mmCIF file of C-alpha atoms in Angstrom:
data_model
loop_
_atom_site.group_PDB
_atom_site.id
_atom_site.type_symbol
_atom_site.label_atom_id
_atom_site.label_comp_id
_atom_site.label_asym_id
_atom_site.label_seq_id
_atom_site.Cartn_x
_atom_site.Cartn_y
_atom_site.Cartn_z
ATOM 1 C CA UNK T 1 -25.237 13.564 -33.192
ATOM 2 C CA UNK T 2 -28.255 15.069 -34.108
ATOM 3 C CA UNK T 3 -32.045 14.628 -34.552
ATOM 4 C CA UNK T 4 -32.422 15.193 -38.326
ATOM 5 C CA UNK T 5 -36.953 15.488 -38.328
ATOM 6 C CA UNK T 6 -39.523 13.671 -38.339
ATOM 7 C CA UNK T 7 -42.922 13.257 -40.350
ATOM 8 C CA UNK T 8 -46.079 11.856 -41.569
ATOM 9 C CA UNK T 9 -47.084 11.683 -45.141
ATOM 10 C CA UNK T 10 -49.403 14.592 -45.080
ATOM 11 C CA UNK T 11 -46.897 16.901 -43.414
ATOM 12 C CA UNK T 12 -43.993 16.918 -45.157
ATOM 13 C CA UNK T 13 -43.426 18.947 -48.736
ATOM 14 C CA UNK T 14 -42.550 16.228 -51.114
ATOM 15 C CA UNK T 15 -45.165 13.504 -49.722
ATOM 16 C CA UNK T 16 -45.991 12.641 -53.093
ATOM 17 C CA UNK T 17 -49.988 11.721 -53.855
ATOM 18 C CA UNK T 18 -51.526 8.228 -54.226
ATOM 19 C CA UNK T 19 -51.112 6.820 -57.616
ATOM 20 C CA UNK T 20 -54.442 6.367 -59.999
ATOM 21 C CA UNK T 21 -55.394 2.686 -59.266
ATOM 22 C CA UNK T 22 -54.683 2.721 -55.127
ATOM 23 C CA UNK T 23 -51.306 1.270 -55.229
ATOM 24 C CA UNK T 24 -50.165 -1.421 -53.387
ATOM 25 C CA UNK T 25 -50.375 -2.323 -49.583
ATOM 26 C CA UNK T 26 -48.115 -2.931 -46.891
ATOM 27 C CA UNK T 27 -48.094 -6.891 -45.832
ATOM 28 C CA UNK T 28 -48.961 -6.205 -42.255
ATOM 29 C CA UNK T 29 -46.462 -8.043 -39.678
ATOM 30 C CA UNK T 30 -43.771 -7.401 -42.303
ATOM 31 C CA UNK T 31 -40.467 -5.392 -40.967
ATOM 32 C CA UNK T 32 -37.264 -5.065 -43.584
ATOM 33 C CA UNK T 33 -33.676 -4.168 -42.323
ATOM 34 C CA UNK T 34 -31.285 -2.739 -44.564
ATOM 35 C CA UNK T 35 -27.621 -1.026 -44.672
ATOM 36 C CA UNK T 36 -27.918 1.592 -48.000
ATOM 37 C CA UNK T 37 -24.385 1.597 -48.369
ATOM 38 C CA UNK T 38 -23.184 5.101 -48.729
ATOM 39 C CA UNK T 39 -21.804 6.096 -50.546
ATOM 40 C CA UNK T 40 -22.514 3.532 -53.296
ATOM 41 C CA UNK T 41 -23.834 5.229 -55.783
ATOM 42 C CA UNK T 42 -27.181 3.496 -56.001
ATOM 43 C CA UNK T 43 -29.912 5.445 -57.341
ATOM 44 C CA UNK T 44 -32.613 6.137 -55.227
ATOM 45 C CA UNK T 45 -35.138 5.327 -57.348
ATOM 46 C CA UNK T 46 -33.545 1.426 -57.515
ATOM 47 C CA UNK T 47 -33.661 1.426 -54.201
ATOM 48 C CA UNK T 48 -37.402 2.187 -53.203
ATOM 49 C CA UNK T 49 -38.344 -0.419 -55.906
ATOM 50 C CA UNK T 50 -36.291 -3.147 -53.970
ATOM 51 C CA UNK T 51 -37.835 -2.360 -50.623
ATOM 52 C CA UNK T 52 -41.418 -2.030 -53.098
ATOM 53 C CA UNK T 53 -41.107 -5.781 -54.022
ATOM 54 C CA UNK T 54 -41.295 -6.639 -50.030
ATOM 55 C CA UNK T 55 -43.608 -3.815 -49.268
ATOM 56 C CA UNK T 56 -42.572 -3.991 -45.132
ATOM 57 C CA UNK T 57 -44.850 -2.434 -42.745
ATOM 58 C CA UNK T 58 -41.727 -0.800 -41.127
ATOM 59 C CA UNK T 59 -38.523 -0.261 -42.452
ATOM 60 C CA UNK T 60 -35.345 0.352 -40.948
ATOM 61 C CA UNK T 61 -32.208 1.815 -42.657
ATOM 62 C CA UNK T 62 -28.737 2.206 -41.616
ATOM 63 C CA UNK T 63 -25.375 4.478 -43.703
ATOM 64 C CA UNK T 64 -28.752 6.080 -44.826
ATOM 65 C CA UNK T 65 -28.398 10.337 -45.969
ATOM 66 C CA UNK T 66 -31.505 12.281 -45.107
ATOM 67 C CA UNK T 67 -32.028 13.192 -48.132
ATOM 68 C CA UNK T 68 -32.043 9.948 -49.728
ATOM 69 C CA UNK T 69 -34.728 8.759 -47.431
ATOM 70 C CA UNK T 70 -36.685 11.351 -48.061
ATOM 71 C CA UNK T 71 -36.732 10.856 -52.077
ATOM 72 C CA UNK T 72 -37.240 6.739 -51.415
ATOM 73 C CA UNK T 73 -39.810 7.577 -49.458
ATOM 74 C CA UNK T 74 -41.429 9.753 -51.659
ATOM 75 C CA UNK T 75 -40.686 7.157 -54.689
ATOM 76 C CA UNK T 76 -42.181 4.530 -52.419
ATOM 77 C CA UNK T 77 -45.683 6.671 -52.421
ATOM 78 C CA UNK T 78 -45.777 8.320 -55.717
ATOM 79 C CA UNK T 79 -44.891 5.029 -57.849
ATOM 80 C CA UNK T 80 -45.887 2.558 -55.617
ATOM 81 C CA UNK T 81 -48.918 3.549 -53.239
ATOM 82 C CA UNK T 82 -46.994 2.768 -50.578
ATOM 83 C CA UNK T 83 -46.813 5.253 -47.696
ATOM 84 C CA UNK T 84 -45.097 5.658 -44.442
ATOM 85 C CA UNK T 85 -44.668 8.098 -41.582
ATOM 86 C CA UNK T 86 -40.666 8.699 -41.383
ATOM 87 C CA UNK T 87 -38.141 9.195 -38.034
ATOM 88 C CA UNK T 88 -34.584 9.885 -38.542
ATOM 89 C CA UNK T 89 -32.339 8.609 -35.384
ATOM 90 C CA UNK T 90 -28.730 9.302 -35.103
ATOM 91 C CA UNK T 91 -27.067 11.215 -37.919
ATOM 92 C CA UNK T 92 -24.064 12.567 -38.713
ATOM 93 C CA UNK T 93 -23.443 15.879 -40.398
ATOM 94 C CA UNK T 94 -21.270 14.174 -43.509
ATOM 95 C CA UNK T 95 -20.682 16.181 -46.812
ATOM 96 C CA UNK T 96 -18.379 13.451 -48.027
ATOM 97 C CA UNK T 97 -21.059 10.999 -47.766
ATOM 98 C CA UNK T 98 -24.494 12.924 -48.069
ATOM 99 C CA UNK T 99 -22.836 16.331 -50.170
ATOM 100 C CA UNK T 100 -23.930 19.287 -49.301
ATOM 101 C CA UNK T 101 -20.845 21.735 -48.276
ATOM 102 C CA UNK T 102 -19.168 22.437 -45.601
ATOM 103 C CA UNK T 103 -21.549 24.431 -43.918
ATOM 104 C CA UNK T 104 -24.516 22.565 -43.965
ATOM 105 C CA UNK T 105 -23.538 19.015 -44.647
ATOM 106 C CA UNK T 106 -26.034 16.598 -45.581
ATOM 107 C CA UNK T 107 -27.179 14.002 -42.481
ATOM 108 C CA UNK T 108 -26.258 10.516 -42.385
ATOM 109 C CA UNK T 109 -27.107 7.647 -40.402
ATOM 110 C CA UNK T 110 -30.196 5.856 -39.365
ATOM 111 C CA UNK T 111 -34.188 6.273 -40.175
ATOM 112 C CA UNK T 112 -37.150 4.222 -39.206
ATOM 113 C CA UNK T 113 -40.454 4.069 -41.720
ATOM 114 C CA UNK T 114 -43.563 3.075 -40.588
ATOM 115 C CA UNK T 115 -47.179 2.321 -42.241
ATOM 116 C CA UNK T 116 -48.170 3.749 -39.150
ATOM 117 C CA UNK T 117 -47.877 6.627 -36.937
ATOM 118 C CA UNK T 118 -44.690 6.524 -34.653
ATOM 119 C CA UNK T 119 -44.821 8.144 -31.185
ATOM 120 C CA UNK T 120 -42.371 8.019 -27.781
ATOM 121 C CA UNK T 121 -39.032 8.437 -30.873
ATOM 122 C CA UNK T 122 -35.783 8.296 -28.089
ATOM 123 C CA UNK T 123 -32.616 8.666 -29.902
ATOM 124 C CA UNK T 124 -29.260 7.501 -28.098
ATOM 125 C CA UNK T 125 -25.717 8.107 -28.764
ATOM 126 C CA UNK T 126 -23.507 5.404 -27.572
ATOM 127 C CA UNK T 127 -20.917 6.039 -24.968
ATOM 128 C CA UNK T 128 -18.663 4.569 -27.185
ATOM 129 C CA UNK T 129 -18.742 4.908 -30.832
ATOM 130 C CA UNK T 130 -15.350 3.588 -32.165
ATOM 131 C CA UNK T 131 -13.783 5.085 -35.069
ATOM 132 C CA UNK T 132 -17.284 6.624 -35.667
ATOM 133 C CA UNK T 133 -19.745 7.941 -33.689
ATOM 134 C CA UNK T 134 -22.771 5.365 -33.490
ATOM 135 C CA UNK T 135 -25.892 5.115 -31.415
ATOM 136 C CA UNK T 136 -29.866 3.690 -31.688
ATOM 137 C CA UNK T 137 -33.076 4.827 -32.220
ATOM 138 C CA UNK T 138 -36.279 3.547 -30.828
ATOM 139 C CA UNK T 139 -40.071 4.379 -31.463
ATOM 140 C CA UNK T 140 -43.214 2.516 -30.624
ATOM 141 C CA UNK T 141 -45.384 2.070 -33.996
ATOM 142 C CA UNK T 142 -48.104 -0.877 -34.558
ATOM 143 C CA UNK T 143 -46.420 -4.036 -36.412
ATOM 144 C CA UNK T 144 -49.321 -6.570 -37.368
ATOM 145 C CA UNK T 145 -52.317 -5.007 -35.457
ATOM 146 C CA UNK T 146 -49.923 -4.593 -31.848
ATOM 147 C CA UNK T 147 -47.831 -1.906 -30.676
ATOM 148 C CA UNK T 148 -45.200 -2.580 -30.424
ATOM 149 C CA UNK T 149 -41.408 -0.868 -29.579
ATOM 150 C CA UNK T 150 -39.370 -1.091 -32.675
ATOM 151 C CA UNK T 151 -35.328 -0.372 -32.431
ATOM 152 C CA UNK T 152 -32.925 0.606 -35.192
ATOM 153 C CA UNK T 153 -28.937 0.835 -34.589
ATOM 154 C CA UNK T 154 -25.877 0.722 -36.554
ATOM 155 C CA UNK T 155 -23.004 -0.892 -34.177
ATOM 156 C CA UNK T 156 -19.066 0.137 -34.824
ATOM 157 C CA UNK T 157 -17.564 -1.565 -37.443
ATOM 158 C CA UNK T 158 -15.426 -4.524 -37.987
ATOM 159 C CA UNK T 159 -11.848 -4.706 -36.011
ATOM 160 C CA UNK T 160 -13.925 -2.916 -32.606
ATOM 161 C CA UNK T 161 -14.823 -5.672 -30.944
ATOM 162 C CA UNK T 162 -14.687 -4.079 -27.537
ATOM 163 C CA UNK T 163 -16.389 -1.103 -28.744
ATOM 164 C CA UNK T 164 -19.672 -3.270 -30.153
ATOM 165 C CA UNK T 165 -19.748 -5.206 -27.135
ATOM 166 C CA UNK T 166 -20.046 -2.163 -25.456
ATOM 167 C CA UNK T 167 -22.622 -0.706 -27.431
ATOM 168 C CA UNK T 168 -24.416 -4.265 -27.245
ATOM 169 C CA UNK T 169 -24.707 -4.271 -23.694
ATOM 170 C CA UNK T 170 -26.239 -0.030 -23.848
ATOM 171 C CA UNK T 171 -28.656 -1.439 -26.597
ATOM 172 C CA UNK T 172 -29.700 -4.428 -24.241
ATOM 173 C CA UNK T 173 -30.490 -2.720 -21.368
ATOM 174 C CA UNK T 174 -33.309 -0.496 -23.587
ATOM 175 C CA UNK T 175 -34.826 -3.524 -25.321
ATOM 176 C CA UNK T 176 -34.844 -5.556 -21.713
ATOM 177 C CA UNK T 177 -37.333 -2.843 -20.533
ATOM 178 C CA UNK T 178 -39.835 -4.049 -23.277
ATOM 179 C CA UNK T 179 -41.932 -7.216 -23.415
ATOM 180 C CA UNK T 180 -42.537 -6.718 -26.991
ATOM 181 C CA UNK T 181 -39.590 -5.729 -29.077
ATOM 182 C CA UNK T 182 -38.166 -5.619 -32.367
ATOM 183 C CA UNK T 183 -34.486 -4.991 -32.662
ATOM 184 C CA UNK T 184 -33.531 -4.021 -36.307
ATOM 185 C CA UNK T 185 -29.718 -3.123 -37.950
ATOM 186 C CA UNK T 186 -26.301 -3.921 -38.759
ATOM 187 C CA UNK T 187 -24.212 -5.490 -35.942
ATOM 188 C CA UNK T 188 -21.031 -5.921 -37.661
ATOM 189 C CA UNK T 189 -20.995 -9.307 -36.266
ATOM 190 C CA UNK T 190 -21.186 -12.862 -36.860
ATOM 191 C CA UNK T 191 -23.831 -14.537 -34.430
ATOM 192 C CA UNK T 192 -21.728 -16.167 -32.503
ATOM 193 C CA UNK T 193 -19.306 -13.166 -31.794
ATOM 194 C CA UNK T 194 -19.125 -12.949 -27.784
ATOM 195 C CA UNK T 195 -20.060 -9.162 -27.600
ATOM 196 C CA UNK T 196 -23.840 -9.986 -29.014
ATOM 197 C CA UNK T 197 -24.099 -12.231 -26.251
ATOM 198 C CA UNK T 198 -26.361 -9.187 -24.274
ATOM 199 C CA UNK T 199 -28.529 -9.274 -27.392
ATOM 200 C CA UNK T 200 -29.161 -13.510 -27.610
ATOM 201 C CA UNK T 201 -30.081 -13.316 -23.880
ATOM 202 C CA UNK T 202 -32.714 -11.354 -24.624
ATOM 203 C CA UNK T 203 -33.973 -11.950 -28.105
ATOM 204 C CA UNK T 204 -33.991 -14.845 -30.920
ATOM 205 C CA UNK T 205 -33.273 -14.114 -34.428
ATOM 206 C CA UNK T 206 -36.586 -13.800 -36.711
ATOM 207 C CA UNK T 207 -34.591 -17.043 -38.493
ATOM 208 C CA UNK T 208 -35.308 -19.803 -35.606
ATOM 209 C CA UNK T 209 -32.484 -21.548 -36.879
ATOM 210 C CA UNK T 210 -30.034 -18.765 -36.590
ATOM 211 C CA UNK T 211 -28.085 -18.607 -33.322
ATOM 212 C CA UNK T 212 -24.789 -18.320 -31.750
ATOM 213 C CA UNK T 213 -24.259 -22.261 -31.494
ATOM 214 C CA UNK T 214 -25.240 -22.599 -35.097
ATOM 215 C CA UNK T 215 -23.576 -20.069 -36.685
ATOM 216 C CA UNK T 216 -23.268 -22.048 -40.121
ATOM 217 C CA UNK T 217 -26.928 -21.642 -40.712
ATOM 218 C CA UNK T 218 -27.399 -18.515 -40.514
ATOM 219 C CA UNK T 219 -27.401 -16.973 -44.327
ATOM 220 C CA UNK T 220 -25.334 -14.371 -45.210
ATOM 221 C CA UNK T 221 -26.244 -10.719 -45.618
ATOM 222 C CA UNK T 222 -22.837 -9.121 -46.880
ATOM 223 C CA UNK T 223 -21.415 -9.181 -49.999
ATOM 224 C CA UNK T 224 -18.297 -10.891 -47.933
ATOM 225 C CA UNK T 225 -20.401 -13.701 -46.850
ATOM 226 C CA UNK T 226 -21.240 -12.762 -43.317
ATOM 227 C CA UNK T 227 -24.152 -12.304 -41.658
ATOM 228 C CA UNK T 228 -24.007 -8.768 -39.785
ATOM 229 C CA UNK T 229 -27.962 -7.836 -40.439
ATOM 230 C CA UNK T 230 -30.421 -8.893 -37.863
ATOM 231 C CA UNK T 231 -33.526 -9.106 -37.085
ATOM 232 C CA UNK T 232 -33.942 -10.062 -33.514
ATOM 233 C CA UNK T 233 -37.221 -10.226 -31.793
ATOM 234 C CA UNK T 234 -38.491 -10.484 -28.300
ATOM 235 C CA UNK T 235 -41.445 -11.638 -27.268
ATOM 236 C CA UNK T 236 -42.582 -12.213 -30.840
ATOM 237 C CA UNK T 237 -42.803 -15.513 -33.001
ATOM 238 C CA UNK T 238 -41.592 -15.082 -36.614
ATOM 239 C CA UNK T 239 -43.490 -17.057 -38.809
ATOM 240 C CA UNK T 240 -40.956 -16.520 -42.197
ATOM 241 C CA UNK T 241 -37.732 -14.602 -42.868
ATOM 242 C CA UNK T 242 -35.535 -13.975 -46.084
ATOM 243 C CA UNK T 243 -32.104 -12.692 -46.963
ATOM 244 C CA UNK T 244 -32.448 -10.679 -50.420
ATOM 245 C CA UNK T 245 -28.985 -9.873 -52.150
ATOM 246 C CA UNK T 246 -29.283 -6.817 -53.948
ATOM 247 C CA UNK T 247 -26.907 -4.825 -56.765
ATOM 248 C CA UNK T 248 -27.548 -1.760 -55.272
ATOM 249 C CA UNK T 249 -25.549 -2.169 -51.692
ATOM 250 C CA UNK T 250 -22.650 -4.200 -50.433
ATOM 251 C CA UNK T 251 -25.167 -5.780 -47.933
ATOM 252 C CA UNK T 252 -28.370 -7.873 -48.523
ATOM 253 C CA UNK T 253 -32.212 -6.783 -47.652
ATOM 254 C CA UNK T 254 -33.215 -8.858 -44.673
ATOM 255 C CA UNK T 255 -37.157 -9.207 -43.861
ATOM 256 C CA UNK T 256 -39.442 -11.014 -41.368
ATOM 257 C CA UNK T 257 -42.844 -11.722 -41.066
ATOM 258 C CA UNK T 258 -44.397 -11.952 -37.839
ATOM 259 C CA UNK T 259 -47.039 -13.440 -36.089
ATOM 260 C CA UNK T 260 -49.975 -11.436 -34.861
ATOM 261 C CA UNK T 261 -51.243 -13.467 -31.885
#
């Protein structure tokens, strides 16, 4: 695994420039989570006007390429006004997913984008990462008016149960150092799936009535009816939260808005 960069929007080449008219603004207290799906197919420019619609304060992406984030991003500023600071976490070099050749393959895995300015980035590989090697990300970044530490992960997939408990328990033990957390990704598991139980000790979903002992409530966020994408939050009240299918990946965009008290 590797640390593909970091930025802010005046220091990268292709930070595109403020659109006549100001653009739109981030809804402060907003965070999105959601798995791109690669490779899918989707054009880039489809996808930065999905997250555009929600306009999150901080964003975090999983099965993302580099350079896909990087061309949202700048699609998110030049069309949209919106702009964000960027941190990529755990990637892996992948032609077959990202292009590139052989050589100098393109990076996949996991970014976070913030309104604001990110500092303290840690980024962790997993002891165990299954059939694929997996980790998390974390960076501290303010989320409605509060710093606060924001994490981003992408757990092993379906079928690795022992694996993602696991990698659960590794995640835990970072966010249980925190007061004030938010805990953003794809779990590949159903809430009540016993190796998230690490996770529900510690944190509530940003959907109060999502938990392991009601399962049934939870919405979906996959294309197969599941609900694998989280938002979990610690030491932070949600005040709303929405599931958002989407045509351009096999799972749904999932947002929360928080409170600032």
């Amino acid at each position: 695994m590797v640390l593909a960069g970091s930025g802010g929007p005046g220091g990268v080449p292709w930070a595109g420039s403020r659109p006549a008219g100001g653009g739109r603004e981030v809804v402060a207290g907003r965070v999105l989570t959601w798995n791109l799906c690669n490779p899918c197919g989707a054009s880039d420019v489809d996808r930065a006007a999905q997250i555009a619609v929600y306009a999150p304060q901080v964003i975090g992406v999983q099965e993302a390429c580099a350079g896909d984030v990087g061309r949202i991003r700048r699609y998110l500023e030049s069309r949209y006004g919106l702009v964000y600071h960027v941190a990529y976490g755990p990637a892996l070099r992948s032609w077959g997913r990202c292009g590139g050749v052989p050589w100098r393959p393109g990076a996949y895995g996991q970014a976070i984008l913030s309104a604001a300015p990110m500092a303290d980035q840690v980024t962790v590989e997993y002891p165990e990462g299954g059939s694929e090697d997996r980790g998390y990300m974390a960076v501290t970044t303010e989320v409605g008016g509060r710093l606060v530490r924001v994490f981003n992960t992408h757990l092993a997939e379906r079928r690795q149960e022992a694996v993602r408990a696991s990698q659960a328990r590794v995640l835990s033990a970072a966010v249980a150092e925190h007061h004030r957390a938010i805990v953003l990704g794809d779990f590949n598991a159903a809430p009540n799936a016993p190796e998230l139980a690490a996770l529900w000790q510690l944190a509530q979903d940003a959907d109060l009535q999502c938990r392991p002992s009601a399962a049934d409530l939870c919405a979906p966020s996959t294309d197969w009816h599941s609900r694998f994408d989280y938002v979990f939050l610690r030491g932070i009240a949600p005040l709303d939260e929405g599931v958002h299918p989407t045509p351009y990946s096999d799972h749904h965009l999932l947002h929360a808005d928080l409170d600032r008290a």
